[in-house]
Amino acid sequence: PKMKEDNCLHAALICLGMLYYSHAVTTEKLNHARPSLHGHHEKGKEGQVLHRSKRGWVWNQFFVIEEYTGPDPVLVGRLHSDIDSGDGNIKYILSGEGAGIIFVIDDKSGNIHATKTLDREERAQYTLTAQAVDRNTNRPLEPPSEFIVKVQDINDNPPEFLHENYHANVPERSNVGTSVIQVTASDADDPTYGNSAKLVYSILEGQPYFSVEAQTGIIRTALPNMDREAKEEYHVVIQAKDMGGHMGGLSGTTKVTITLTDVNDNPPKFPQSVYQMSVSEAAVPGEEVGRVKAKDPDIGENGLVAYSIIDGDGMDMFEITTDYETQEGVVKLKKLLDFETKKSYSLKVEAANVHIDPKFISNGPFKDTVTVKISVEDADEPPVFLKPSYIFEVQENAASGTVVGKVHAKDPDAANSAIRYSIDRHTDLERYFIINAEDGNIKTIKALDREEIAWHNISVFAVEVHKQHQEHQEAKVPVAIKVVDVNDNAPKFAAAYEAFVCENARSNQQFITISADDKDDSANGPRFIFSLPPEIIHNPNFTLRDNR
């Protein structure tokens, strides 16, 4: 239906600003945004017409292109009333957001201009109020009504990544296509209009090792079997380009540092096939003999190596432990050594990874072996007596120079040095004995009395003779000498006896018992024979009975 003529005000939209936009709005959008002069009283969606039949206003959104830098103000649109006959009696008034500052209206013609450059990213739309009044009385001819001026987007913002630099890790030897990291860029342009904010990702640096998904920005591995031990760090440059990646689009870049993390893909390896070590026979159990080290280019727990002895004639004599700080195998002595018994040993040592990754088990075995040869060095050991102790016998009253016995010691070392003997005089203060320094024969030098000292306990030193050494190794052995008894002491009566007897005593009446003792040993002493001396043996008054 045709609109009423009386007091009817029409707002004609002249989108002159659109003429400055390099890409025309699609027909569908234009149709959607074009005002309709027909319709009933209804509230339309964005871009639709609002027709008020009572007041005669017909509105739509106005559009003005952003970032216009021409010499003249941009004509946004024109307000016109049907009752405006052109005689100047109608005055158009504009109020609201930016009115008088950004947007100005010619109060006679109703033309609206934008006097400043607009930036959609700062403000996307402005709400204004239009009103037609009588120029002379300022009486409103219609109530004020709002309309919107939308700032039309152009591609004036390049994509920007959230971070200037990214850092990511991915295990070495990952399969092709393994996700590493997702980088994301944003574009301040209008994502709902055109392709100004439609981003496409591409890789500028980092090929052929990595690729990027054009739509998502996910970086993936592009080569198989990338080896950390060969190259650990990669520098990748990713570009985000708007306009769907087409020519003329704006772009931004970011740097991604990708580090290959370690996996256990390398077995330990000894740098040599044989280790030579030496140890003194004087070393004590627990003493370190030497160290071996298998090299493993992996790091962290993937490079941990444990050592063990798996074979060899020295398995009982030596042991090996693992120094996890230096990743070395420490060979230690387990038992005492004797150079004269065995001069060398051989060990077979194994180095094996502590943690094995099942995915790389085909790269194994994750262990290696090496031979360790250990030579025993001769140490200057003290002489060794043939016996731990000696017991000799000698008769008392033996003549000076009587041989008591002989001790013998030898040098256990390969040098087999000569031995010299001596008596520890602290054990023979009275100097009863002397020893031959060369052959170890012990002799008496004074008479011995068993009844004074039955046992003599002395100590004998054996000392090595070194022509070139000042220090002498010595050994000491106890010697017990028993003095054998001889019958050199006469019996003695136990006391001076005196006896009394009655004159009328009966015949064979015992009136006294006589005893004796002897300092000699029982073999030579206690078996006495008692008898009366010859001068009274025939005295008829007394008799003696020997009780043995």
mmCIF file of N, CA and C in Angstrom, residues 80-90:
data_model
loop_
_atom_site.group_PDB
_atom_site.id
_atom_site.type_symbol
_atom_site.label_atom_id
_atom_site.label_comp_id
_atom_site.label_asym_id
_atom_site.label_seq_id
_atom_site.Cartn_x
_atom_site.Cartn_y
_atom_site.Cartn_z
ATOM 1 N N HIS A 80 15.465 12.952 4.662
ATOM 2 C CA HIS A 80 14.558 13.820 3.900
ATOM 3 C C HIS A 80 13.120 13.569 4.350
ATOM 4 N N SER A 81 12.363 14.654 4.467
ATOM 5 C CA SER A 81 10.959 14.561 4.862
ATOM 6 C C SER A 81 10.067 14.896 3.661
ATOM 7 N N ASP A 82 8.936 14.182 3.560
ATOM 8 C CA ASP A 82 7.997 14.421 2.459
ATOM 9 C C ASP A 82 7.381 15.824 2.535
ATOM 10 N N ILE A 83 7.348 16.363 3.762
ATOM 11 C CA ILE A 83 6.745 17.689 3.889
ATOM 12 C C ILE A 83 7.764 18.791 3.665
ATOM 13 N N ASP A 84 9.011 18.372 3.416
ATOM 14 C CA ASP A 84 10.040 19.370 3.156
ATOM 15 C C ASP A 84 9.882 19.827 1.699
ATOM 16 N N SER A 85 9.409 21.055 1.528
ATOM 17 C CA SER A 85 9.174 21.597 0.185
ATOM 18 C C SER A 85 10.383 22.315 -0.357
ATOM 19 N N GLY A 86 11.408 22.340 0.458
ATOM 20 C CA GLY A 86 12.624 22.984 0.000
ATOM 21 C C GLY A 86 12.678 24.451 0.293
ATOM 22 N N ASP A 87 11.702 24.974 1.079
ATOM 23 C CA ASP A 87 11.689 26.406 1.381
ATOM 24 C C ASP A 87 12.522 26.732 2.623
ATOM 25 N N GLY A 88 13.144 25.712 3.207
ATOM 26 C CA GLY A 88 14.040 25.946 4.347
ATOM 27 C C GLY A 88 13.348 25.982 5.674
ATOM 28 N N ASN A 89 12.057 25.659 5.721
ATOM 29 C CA ASN A 89 11.353 25.695 7.001
ATOM 30 C C ASN A 89 11.589 24.444 7.856
ATOM 31 N N ILE A 90 12.109 23.387 7.239
ATOM 32 C CA ILE A 90 12.408 22.157 7.986
ATOM 33 C C ILE A 90 13.879 22.182 8.402
#
